[in-house]
Amino acid sequence: MNERKSLSFRQRMALGLHSRICDNDAQIHELRNLFWECTLRCNMNCRHCGSDCKQAPATADMPAADFLKAIDDITPHVDPHKTFITFTGGEALVRDDIEAVGLELYRRGFPWGMVTNGLLLDERRLDSLLRSGMHSITISFDGFADDHNWIRRNERSFERADHAIKLLTKTPDLVWDIVTCVNPRNYRRLDEFKEYLISIGVRYWRLFSIFPMGRAANDPDLQLSDEQFRGLFDFIEKTRKEGRIHASYGCEGFLGPYEGRVRDYYFHCRAGVNVASVLADGSISGCTSIRSNFHQGNIYKDNLWDVWQNRFQKYRDRSWARKGACAECDFFRYCKGSGMHLYDDNEELLFCHYHRMK
């Protein structure tokens, strides 16, 4: 697809400016978001889990003191108030010390939040988290009961997530949203589900397509057709124009002509540029979804700040990715080879969002 035929003049100008800003960000690489994969344990068995988490994984939970030591490595070098810490997993709420860790972060000046499936989030736990300084929370909510419970493989999942979301609607001064993994089952009811979300007070809704990795790698029932893939973006754009709920597509990949229309920003993979993660085994990476060949160190042998400052070259200079289908692509200047999580163990791109729309 020729760039001039698929992008408006305004999009090309905006993307060109955005690309230059992103190049500058890569040079500065200010750490703004740090994810902590605090556990690989999970109380569900979701069909699409990219980490293939289990109730009793081989990797034990990282001791809280070890993570806080890594936080103390970066604290003198960042503005804690501008560096957000997110607990993820697995399921973060299976740990009973989340509040204790959160309170230590709060005392150090770091805002923090979490991503959860909502199964364990009741009134008591929410109050405990809030008293520990929790600033934001994201809940996974994948459609009505039949569709949500099917992908989560838990008969109580919808009921518990729905209850947790209704608790959040009554909680002032908490930043929260829900995320929906779109698949052929829930795709057909997106408009109806949107109306339900609006009716219960949801204001912010992020939608993702499911990347074929982990358990999803061999499950075709989770993959949208090309027509549905484009239809998802049309649905998000229409919902945004309606203005009744703030919908957006996840930060997964470059979307060609949909850039600037389905997200609040133009695509740029910020892993290793503004975003880092500490995994359950201590590995230091860009984000928790990126394969181990792109890990940059380990907190048990490296100083987290030294790693952030002096490594991550492949994240910040993406010239190595201009190969294969990307070699002659008109959009590489904007896309830089798409998201780092979309590369395999041989550093080959597995999935191109823009290519699917061609």
mmCIF file of C-alpha atoms in Angstrom:
data_model
loop_
_atom_site.group_PDB
_atom_site.id
_atom_site.type_symbol
_atom_site.label_atom_id
_atom_site.label_comp_id
_atom_site.label_asym_id
_atom_site.label_seq_id
_atom_site.Cartn_x
_atom_site.Cartn_y
_atom_site.Cartn_z
ATOM 1 C CA MET A 1 0.000 0.000 0.000
ATOM 2 C CA ASN A 2 1.496 3.326 -1.012
ATOM 3 C CA GLU A 3 1.905 5.754 1.864
ATOM 4 C CA ARG A 4 0.356 8.690 0.045
ATOM 5 C CA LYS A 5 -2.697 6.666 -0.914
ATOM 6 C CA SER A 6 -3.346 5.278 2.569
ATOM 7 C CA LEU A 7 -2.535 8.279 4.787
ATOM 8 C CA SER A 8 -3.970 11.754 4.708
ATOM 9 C CA PHE A 9 -1.626 14.744 4.502
ATOM 10 C CA ARG A 10 -2.477 15.572 8.113
ATOM 11 C CA GLN A 11 -1.621 12.043 9.255
ATOM 12 C CA ARG A 12 1.705 12.077 7.416
ATOM 13 C CA MET A 13 2.668 15.403 8.940
ATOM 14 C CA ALA A 14 1.642 14.305 12.434
ATOM 15 C CA LEU A 15 3.413 10.957 12.142
ATOM 16 C CA GLY A 16 6.574 12.620 10.865
ATOM 17 C CA LEU A 17 6.657 14.990 13.837
ATOM 18 C CA HIS A 18 5.830 12.159 16.227
ATOM 19 C CA SER A 19 8.670 10.065 14.818
ATOM 20 C CA ARG A 20 11.179 12.821 15.532
ATOM 21 C CA ILE A 21 9.855 13.200 19.079
ATOM 22 C CA CYS A 22 10.185 9.448 19.618
ATOM 23 C CA ASP A 23 13.776 9.483 18.357
ATOM 24 C CA ASN A 24 14.540 12.179 20.906
ATOM 25 C CA ASP A 25 12.774 10.199 23.647
ATOM 26 C CA ALA A 26 14.964 7.196 22.843
ATOM 27 C CA GLN A 27 18.072 9.316 23.304
ATOM 28 C CA ILE A 28 16.866 10.680 26.651
ATOM 29 C CA HIS A 29 15.157 7.398 27.738
ATOM 30 C CA GLU A 30 13.463 8.812 30.815
ATOM 31 C CA LEU A 31 12.059 5.975 32.905
ATOM 32 C CA ARG A 32 8.341 6.678 33.351
ATOM 33 C CA ASN A 33 6.760 3.247 33.886
ATOM 34 C CA LEU A 34 8.081 0.172 35.676
ATOM 35 C CA PHE A 35 6.160 -3.100 35.679
ATOM 36 C CA TRP A 36 6.738 -5.670 38.401
ATOM 37 C CA GLU A 37 5.772 -9.226 37.496
ATOM 38 C CA CYS A 38 5.285 -9.947 41.166
ATOM 39 C CA THR A 39 4.083 -13.522 40.695
ATOM 40 C CA LEU A 40 3.489 -16.182 38.073
ATOM 41 C CA ARG A 41 0.768 -17.726 40.206
ATOM 42 C CA CYS A 42 -2.781 -17.286 38.994
ATOM 43 C CA ASN A 43 -6.234 -18.258 40.210
ATOM 44 C CA MET A 44 -7.511 -18.683 36.648
ATOM 45 C CA ASN A 45 -6.593 -20.692 33.581
ATOM 46 C CA CYS A 46 -7.270 -18.232 30.753
ATOM 47 C CA ARG A 47 -7.236 -19.510 27.183
ATOM 48 C CA HIS A 48 -5.225 -16.562 25.894
ATOM 49 C CA CYS A 49 -2.584 -16.268 28.634
ATOM 50 C CA GLY A 50 0.674 -15.171 27.043
ATOM 51 C CA SER A 51 2.692 -16.198 30.104
ATOM 52 C CA ASP A 52 1.032 -19.612 30.526
ATOM 53 C CA CYS A 53 0.698 -18.892 34.256
ATOM 54 C CA LYS A 54 -0.291 -21.670 36.649
ATOM 55 C CA GLN A 55 -1.555 -22.071 40.199
ATOM 56 C CA ALA A 56 1.838 -23.576 41.129
ATOM 57 C CA PRO A 57 4.453 -22.275 38.652
ATOM 58 C CA ALA A 58 8.079 -23.373 38.682
ATOM 59 C CA THR A 59 9.241 -19.822 39.458
ATOM 60 C CA ALA A 60 8.531 -18.749 43.021
ATOM 61 C CA ASP A 61 7.234 -15.300 43.903
ATOM 62 C CA MET A 62 9.956 -12.696 44.143
ATOM 63 C CA PRO A 63 10.478 -11.648 47.776
ATOM 64 C CA ALA A 64 9.219 -8.123 48.357
ATOM 65 C CA ALA A 65 12.560 -7.042 49.818
ATOM 66 C CA ASP A 66 14.353 -7.970 46.583
ATOM 67 C CA PHE A 67 12.044 -5.808 44.490
ATOM 68 C CA LEU A 68 12.288 -2.895 46.907
ATOM 69 C CA LYS A 69 16.080 -3.133 46.728
ATOM 70 C CA ALA A 70 15.803 -2.687 42.946
ATOM 71 C CA ILE A 71 13.510 0.295 43.504
ATOM 72 C CA ASP A 72 16.102 1.815 45.827
ATOM 73 C CA ASP A 73 18.675 1.454 43.023
ATOM 74 C CA ILE A 74 16.667 3.793 40.784
ATOM 75 C CA THR A 75 15.191 6.158 43.406
ATOM 76 C CA PRO A 76 18.129 8.619 43.549
ATOM 77 C CA HIS A 77 18.085 9.010 39.766
ATOM 78 C CA VAL A 78 14.405 9.577 38.961
ATOM 79 C CA ASP A 79 11.577 11.797 40.106
ATOM 80 C CA PRO A 80 9.497 9.200 41.987
ATOM 81 C CA HIS A 81 6.323 11.209 41.458
ATOM 82 C CA LYS A 82 6.766 10.799 37.683
ATOM 83 C CA THR A 83 7.681 7.101 37.669
ATOM 84 C CA PHE A 84 4.657 4.842 37.888
ATOM 85 C CA ILE A 85 4.939 1.283 39.267
ATOM 86 C CA THR A 86 2.448 -1.350 38.081
ATOM 87 C CA PHE A 87 1.999 -4.760 39.719
ATOM 88 C CA THR A 88 1.181 -7.505 37.274
ATOM 89 C CA GLY A 89 1.466 -11.281 37.049
ATOM 90 C CA GLY A 90 0.072 -13.917 36.997
ATOM 91 C CA GLU A 91 -2.561 -12.456 39.292
ATOM 92 C CA ALA A 92 -1.111 -9.848 41.622
ATOM 93 C CA LEU A 93 -3.836 -10.223 44.241
ATOM 94 C CA VAL A 94 -2.864 -13.806 45.088
ATOM 95 C CA ARG A 95 0.031 -12.222 47.015
ATOM 96 C CA ASP A 96 -0.924 -11.202 50.536
ATOM 97 C CA ASP A 97 1.845 -8.595 50.798
ATOM 98 C CA ILE A 98 0.776 -6.320 47.939
ATOM 99 C CA GLU A 99 -0.412 -3.692 50.400
ATOM 100 C CA ALA A 100 2.875 -3.799 52.323
ATOM 101 C CA VAL A 101 4.901 -3.322 49.137
ATOM 102 C CA GLY A 102 2.527 -0.626 47.926
ATOM 103 C CA LEU A 103 2.889 1.262 51.192
ATOM 104 C CA GLU A 104 6.686 1.157 50.904
ATOM 105 C CA LEU A 105 6.436 2.560 47.380
ATOM 106 C CA TYR A 106 4.058 5.255 48.587
ATOM 107 C CA ARG A 107 6.536 6.214 51.323
ATOM 108 C CA ARG A 108 9.242 6.549 48.680
ATOM 109 C CA GLY A 109 7.000 8.816 46.614
ATOM 110 C CA PHE A 110 6.134 6.385 43.796
ATOM 111 C CA PRO A 111 2.535 6.198 42.551
ATOM 112 C CA TRP A 112 1.495 2.604 41.962
ATOM 113 C CA GLY A 113 -1.300 0.502 40.561
ATOM 114 C CA MET A 114 -2.108 -2.963 39.300
ATOM 115 C CA VAL A 115 -3.702 -5.123 36.641
ATOM 116 C CA THR A 116 -6.090 -7.778 37.971
ATOM 117 C CA ASN A 117 -8.726 -10.254 36.852
ATOM 118 C CA GLY A 118 -10.913 -9.039 39.717
ATOM 119 C CA LEU A 119 -11.652 -12.445 41.216
ATOM 120 C CA LEU A 120 -10.254 -11.489 44.638
ATOM 121 C CA LEU A 121 -11.224 -7.812 44.615
ATOM 122 C CA ASP A 122 -13.984 -7.319 47.167
ATOM 123 C CA GLU A 123 -14.847 -4.356 49.401
ATOM 124 C CA ARG A 124 -12.357 -5.326 52.099
ATOM 125 C CA ARG A 125 -9.441 -5.833 49.705
ATOM 126 C CA LEU A 126 -10.166 -2.646 47.773
ATOM 127 C CA ASP A 127 -10.236 -0.622 50.996
ATOM 128 C CA SER A 128 -6.942 -2.208 52.054
ATOM 129 C CA LEU A 129 -5.307 -1.351 48.723
ATOM 130 C CA LEU A 130 -6.535 2.224 48.830
ATOM 131 C CA ARG A 131 -5.202 2.700 52.368
ATOM 132 C CA SER A 132 -1.823 1.507 51.063
ATOM 133 C CA GLY A 133 -1.702 4.277 48.486
ATOM 134 C CA MET A 134 -2.953 2.540 45.326
ATOM 135 C CA HIS A 135 -3.402 5.137 42.607
ATOM 136 C CA SER A 136 -4.889 3.138 39.722
ATOM 137 C CA ILE A 137 -6.257 -0.267 38.789
ATOM 138 C CA THR A 138 -7.137 -2.088 35.577
ATOM 139 C CA ILE A 139 -9.623 -4.956 35.465
ATOM 140 C CA SER A 140 -9.899 -7.494 32.659
ATOM 141 C CA PHE A 141 -13.489 -7.772 31.418
ATOM 142 C CA ASP A 142 -14.031 -9.732 28.230
ATOM 143 C CA GLY A 143 -17.725 -9.544 27.460
ATOM 144 C CA PHE A 144 -20.954 -10.918 28.869
ATOM 145 C CA ALA A 145 -20.956 -13.930 31.169
ATOM 146 C CA ASP A 146 -20.846 -16.688 28.534
ATOM 147 C CA ASP A 147 -18.028 -15.055 26.581
ATOM 148 C CA HIS A 148 -16.032 -13.840 29.576
ATOM 149 C CA ASN A 149 -16.215 -17.134 31.467
ATOM 150 C CA TRP A 150 -15.339 -19.070 28.302
ATOM 151 C CA ILE A 151 -12.053 -17.254 27.775
ATOM 152 C CA ARG A 152 -11.267 -17.137 31.514
ATOM 153 C CA ARG A 153 -12.310 -20.761 32.064
ATOM 154 C CA ASN A 154 -13.857 -19.892 35.411
ATOM 155 C CA GLU A 155 -17.605 -19.954 36.101
ATOM 156 C CA ARG A 156 -17.393 -17.189 38.712
ATOM 157 C CA SER A 157 -15.159 -14.895 36.734
ATOM 158 C CA PHE A 158 -17.796 -12.629 35.170
ATOM 159 C CA GLU A 159 -19.728 -12.293 38.402
ATOM 160 C CA ARG A 160 -16.621 -11.321 40.378
ATOM 161 C CA ALA A 161 -15.213 -8.940 37.745
ATOM 162 C CA ASP A 162 -18.605 -7.285 37.338
ATOM 163 C CA HIS A 163 -18.869 -6.810 41.102
ATOM 164 C CA ALA A 164 -15.348 -5.383 41.288
ATOM 165 C CA ILE A 165 -16.061 -2.889 38.503
ATOM 166 C CA LYS A 166 -19.235 -1.722 40.234
ATOM 167 C CA LEU A 167 -17.161 -1.132 43.364
ATOM 168 C CA LEU A 168 -14.789 1.057 41.370
ATOM 169 C CA THR A 169 -17.624 3.186 40.006
ATOM 170 C CA LYS A 170 -18.333 4.181 43.617
ATOM 171 C CA THR A 171 -14.708 4.972 44.449
ATOM 172 C CA PRO A 172 -13.792 8.647 43.950
ATOM 173 C CA ASP A 173 -10.227 9.777 43.243
ATOM 174 C CA LEU A 174 -9.139 6.398 41.856
ATOM 175 C CA VAL A 175 -7.924 6.138 38.268
ATOM 176 C CA TRP A 176 -9.264 2.942 36.671
ATOM 177 C CA ASP A 177 -10.239 1.336 33.407
ATOM 178 C CA ILE A 178 -11.160 -2.029 31.974
ATOM 179 C CA VAL A 179 -9.489 -4.000 29.200
ATOM 180 C CA THR A 180 -11.187 -6.397 26.806
ATOM 181 C CA CYS A 181 -9.405 -9.032 24.737
ATOM 182 C CA VAL A 182 -11.434 -9.151 21.526
ATOM 183 C CA ASN A 183 -11.948 -12.538 19.889
ATOM 184 C CA PRO A 184 -14.507 -13.994 17.446
ATOM 185 C CA ARG A 185 -16.931 -14.860 20.265
ATOM 186 C CA ASN A 186 -17.231 -11.453 21.894
ATOM 187 C CA TYR A 187 -16.682 -9.491 18.667
ATOM 188 C CA ARG A 188 -20.270 -10.035 17.570
ATOM 189 C CA ARG A 189 -21.609 -8.387 20.754
ATOM 190 C CA LEU A 190 -19.205 -5.480 21.128
ATOM 191 C CA ASP A 191 -21.868 -2.851 20.559
ATOM 192 C CA GLU A 192 -24.218 -4.471 23.067
ATOM 193 C CA PHE A 193 -21.386 -4.862 25.572
ATOM 194 C CA LYS A 194 -20.480 -1.199 25.117
ATOM 195 C CA GLU A 195 -24.000 -0.218 26.141
ATOM 196 C CA TYR A 196 -23.718 -2.394 29.232
ATOM 197 C CA LEU A 197 -20.425 -0.808 30.244
ATOM 198 C CA ILE A 198 -21.908 2.652 29.885
ATOM 199 C CA SER A 199 -24.933 1.615 31.951
ATOM 200 C CA ILE A 200 -22.801 0.502 34.929
ATOM 201 C CA GLY A 201 -20.612 3.609 34.869
ATOM 202 C CA VAL A 202 -17.452 2.569 33.000
ATOM 203 C CA ARG A 203 -15.725 5.605 31.483
ATOM 204 C CA TYR A 204 -12.474 4.194 30.076
ATOM 205 C CA TRP A 205 -12.279 1.059 27.940
ATOM 206 C CA ARG A 206 -9.216 -0.393 26.216
ATOM 207 C CA LEU A 207 -9.630 -3.101 23.608
ATOM 208 C CA PHE A 208 -6.944 -5.527 22.438
ATOM 209 C CA SER A 209 -6.682 -8.196 19.812
ATOM 210 C CA ILE A 210 -5.052 -11.436 20.963
ATOM 211 C CA PHE A 211 -1.502 -12.079 19.818
ATOM 212 C CA PRO A 212 -0.751 -15.777 19.122
ATOM 213 C CA MET A 213 1.734 -16.521 21.888
ATOM 214 C CA GLY A 214 1.634 -18.622 25.055
ATOM 215 C CA ARG A 215 -1.600 -20.605 25.212
ATOM 216 C CA ALA A 216 -3.069 -18.545 22.372
ATOM 217 C CA ALA A 217 -0.363 -19.690 19.949
ATOM 218 C CA ASN A 218 -2.264 -22.823 18.987
ATOM 219 C CA ASP A 219 -5.856 -21.705 19.492
ATOM 220 C CA PRO A 220 -7.425 -20.418 16.246
ATOM 221 C CA ASP A 221 -10.695 -19.737 18.096
ATOM 222 C CA LEU A 222 -9.044 -16.664 19.600
ATOM 223 C CA GLN A 223 -7.949 -15.016 16.349
ATOM 224 C CA LEU A 224 -10.031 -12.415 14.539
ATOM 225 C CA SER A 225 -10.482 -12.733 10.797
ATOM 226 C CA ASP A 226 -9.024 -9.938 8.674
ATOM 227 C CA GLU A 227 -12.518 -8.515 8.250
ATOM 228 C CA GLN A 228 -13.127 -8.573 12.013
ATOM 229 C CA PHE A 229 -9.690 -7.085 12.611
ATOM 230 C CA ARG A 230 -10.552 -4.028 10.514
ATOM 231 C CA GLY A 231 -14.070 -4.013 11.954
ATOM 232 C CA LEU A 232 -12.634 -3.692 15.460
ATOM 233 C CA PHE A 233 -10.925 -0.431 14.515
ATOM 234 C CA ASP A 234 -14.063 0.870 12.822
ATOM 235 C CA PHE A 235 -16.006 0.073 15.998
ATOM 236 C CA ILE A 236 -13.483 1.887 18.216
ATOM 237 C CA GLU A 237 -13.443 4.937 15.952
ATOM 238 C CA LYS A 238 -17.248 5.087 15.924
ATOM 239 C CA THR A 239 -17.391 4.725 19.718
ATOM 240 C CA ARG A 240 -14.857 7.511 20.199
ATOM 241 C CA LYS A 241 -16.898 9.838 17.997
ATOM 242 C CA GLU A 242 -20.035 9.083 20.039
ATOM 243 C CA GLY A 243 -18.239 10.335 23.155
ATOM 244 C CA ARG A 244 -20.225 8.306 25.710
ATOM 245 C CA ILE A 245 -17.308 6.082 26.751
ATOM 246 C CA HIS A 246 -13.626 6.657 26.073
ATOM 247 C CA ALA A 247 -12.566 3.660 23.980
ATOM 248 C CA SER A 248 -9.070 3.046 22.654
ATOM 249 C CA TYR A 249 -7.025 0.295 21.074
ATOM 250 C CA GLY A 250 -4.071 -1.156 22.992
ATOM 251 C CA CYS A 251 -0.460 -0.229 22.267
ATOM 252 C CA GLU A 252 0.143 -3.349 20.199
ATOM 253 C CA GLY A 253 1.262 -2.186 16.776
ATOM 254 C CA PHE A 254 1.241 0.379 13.976
ATOM 255 C CA LEU A 255 -2.196 0.758 12.389
ATOM 256 C CA GLY A 256 -1.513 2.641 9.145
ATOM 257 C CA PRO A 257 -4.558 4.720 8.171
ATOM 258 C CA TYR A 258 -6.155 4.170 11.604
ATOM 259 C CA GLU A 259 -3.320 6.007 13.357
ATOM 260 C CA GLY A 260 -4.660 9.039 15.217
ATOM 261 C CA ARG A 261 -8.202 7.672 15.006
ATOM 262 C CA VAL A 262 -8.427 4.817 17.538
ATOM 263 C CA ARG A 263 -5.918 5.851 20.231
ATOM 264 C CA ASP A 264 -5.021 9.030 22.085
ATOM 265 C CA TYR A 265 -1.510 8.873 20.653
ATOM 266 C CA TYR A 266 0.364 7.726 17.576
ATOM 267 C CA PHE A 267 1.985 4.331 17.810
ATOM 268 C CA HIS A 268 5.419 3.995 19.320
ATOM 269 C CA CYS A 269 6.753 0.996 21.237
ATOM 270 C CA ARG A 270 8.009 2.578 24.440
ATOM 271 C CA ALA A 271 9.478 -0.614 25.867
ATOM 272 C CA GLY A 272 13.081 0.142 26.811
ATOM 273 C CA VAL A 273 12.512 3.829 26.016
ATOM 274 C CA ASN A 274 10.196 4.916 28.826
ATOM 275 C CA VAL A 275 9.058 1.507 30.084
ATOM 276 C CA ALA A 276 10.944 -1.248 31.913
ATOM 277 C CA SER A 277 9.913 -4.356 33.783
ATOM 278 C CA VAL A 278 11.265 -6.599 36.507
ATOM 279 C CA LEU A 279 10.120 -10.175 35.949
ATOM 280 C CA ALA A 280 9.394 -12.816 38.561
ATOM 281 C CA ASP A 281 12.852 -14.380 38.214
ATOM 282 C CA GLY A 282 14.583 -10.990 38.432
ATOM 283 C CA SER A 283 15.082 -10.514 34.697
ATOM 284 C CA ILE A 284 15.117 -6.901 33.501
ATOM 285 C CA SER A 285 13.195 -6.323 30.295
ATOM 286 C CA GLY A 286 11.257 -3.716 28.384
ATOM 287 C CA CYS A 287 7.796 -5.064 29.142
ATOM 288 C CA THR A 288 6.533 -8.327 30.554
ATOM 289 C CA SER A 289 5.427 -9.692 27.148
ATOM 290 C CA ILE A 290 8.850 -9.570 25.462
ATOM 291 C CA ARG A 291 10.806 -12.777 24.900
ATOM 292 C CA SER A 292 13.842 -13.622 26.977
ATOM 293 C CA ASN A 293 16.349 -13.018 24.163
ATOM 294 C CA PHE A 294 15.654 -9.300 24.646
ATOM 295 C CA HIS A 295 16.203 -9.321 28.409
ATOM 296 C CA GLN A 296 18.909 -6.868 29.476
ATOM 297 C CA GLY A 297 20.074 -8.169 32.836
ATOM 298 C CA ASN A 298 18.849 -9.437 36.192
ATOM 299 C CA ILE A 299 18.399 -7.591 39.476
ATOM 300 C CA TYR A 300 20.173 -10.426 41.303
ATOM 301 C CA LYS A 301 23.441 -9.615 39.564
ATOM 302 C CA ASP A 302 22.957 -6.153 38.041
ATOM 303 C CA ASN A 303 22.058 -2.698 39.276
ATOM 304 C CA LEU A 304 18.679 -1.801 37.776
ATOM 305 C CA TRP A 305 19.646 1.814 37.118
ATOM 306 C CA ASP A 306 22.924 0.844 35.433
ATOM 307 C CA VAL A 307 21.041 -1.535 33.162
ATOM 308 C CA TRP A 308 18.462 1.112 32.297
ATOM 309 C CA GLN A 309 21.091 3.704 31.489
ATOM 310 C CA ASN A 310 23.599 1.584 29.595
ATOM 311 C CA ARG A 311 21.754 -1.260 27.905
ATOM 312 C CA PHE A 312 18.486 -1.527 25.944
ATOM 313 C CA GLN A 313 20.309 -0.533 22.742
ATOM 314 C CA LYS A 314 18.084 -2.732 20.575
ATOM 315 C CA TYR A 315 15.027 -1.070 22.032
ATOM 316 C CA ARG A 316 16.290 2.456 21.401
ATOM 317 C CA ASP A 317 17.867 1.972 17.981
ATOM 318 C CA ARG A 318 15.544 -0.139 15.878
ATOM 319 C CA SER A 319 17.580 -0.056 12.670
ATOM 320 C CA TRP A 320 18.263 -3.809 13.113
ATOM 321 C CA ALA A 321 14.526 -4.453 12.545
ATOM 322 C CA ARG A 322 14.543 -3.107 8.989
ATOM 323 C CA LYS A 323 14.646 -6.511 7.337
ATOM 324 C CA GLY A 324 12.255 -8.958 5.730
ATOM 325 C CA ALA A 325 8.864 -7.401 5.088
ATOM 326 C CA CYS A 326 9.986 -4.243 6.911
ATOM 327 C CA ALA A 327 12.932 -3.614 4.576
ATOM 328 C CA GLU A 328 10.923 -1.876 1.863
ATOM 329 C CA CYS A 329 7.944 -0.732 3.927
ATOM 330 C CA ASP A 330 7.035 2.944 3.500
ATOM 331 C CA PHE A 331 5.870 3.073 7.110
ATOM 332 C CA PHE A 332 9.060 1.873 8.812
ATOM 333 C CA ARG A 333 10.036 5.473 9.583
ATOM 334 C CA TYR A 334 6.915 5.700 11.772
ATOM 335 C CA CYS A 335 6.586 2.106 12.992
ATOM 336 C CA LYS A 336 10.251 1.183 13.641
ATOM 337 C CA GLY A 337 9.347 -2.474 13.175
ATOM 338 C CA SER A 338 6.292 -2.499 15.484
ATOM 339 C CA GLY A 339 6.163 -3.684 19.113
ATOM 340 C CA MET A 340 9.134 -5.482 20.626
ATOM 341 C CA HIS A 341 6.807 -8.196 21.961
ATOM 342 C CA LEU A 342 6.003 -9.176 18.365
ATOM 343 C CA TYR A 343 9.487 -10.628 17.721
ATOM 344 C CA ASP A 344 10.426 -14.285 18.134
ATOM 345 C CA ASP A 345 13.545 -15.894 19.596
ATOM 346 C CA ASN A 346 15.386 -15.261 16.316
ATOM 347 C CA GLU A 347 14.439 -11.571 16.280
ATOM 348 C CA GLU A 348 12.014 -12.094 13.395
ATOM 349 C CA LEU A 349 8.723 -10.201 13.283
ATOM 350 C CA LEU A 350 5.819 -12.572 13.860
ATOM 351 C CA PHE A 351 2.868 -10.289 13.290
ATOM 352 C CA CYS A 352 2.280 -6.966 11.504
ATOM 353 C CA HIS A 353 -0.975 -5.142 12.218
ATOM 354 C CA TYR A 354 -0.642 -2.940 9.151
ATOM 355 C CA HIS A 355 -0.038 -5.932 6.862
ATOM 356 C CA ARG A 356 -3.319 -7.504 7.989
ATOM 357 C CA MET A 357 -5.210 -4.413 6.894
ATOM 358 C CA LYS A 358 -3.744 -4.467 3.385
#
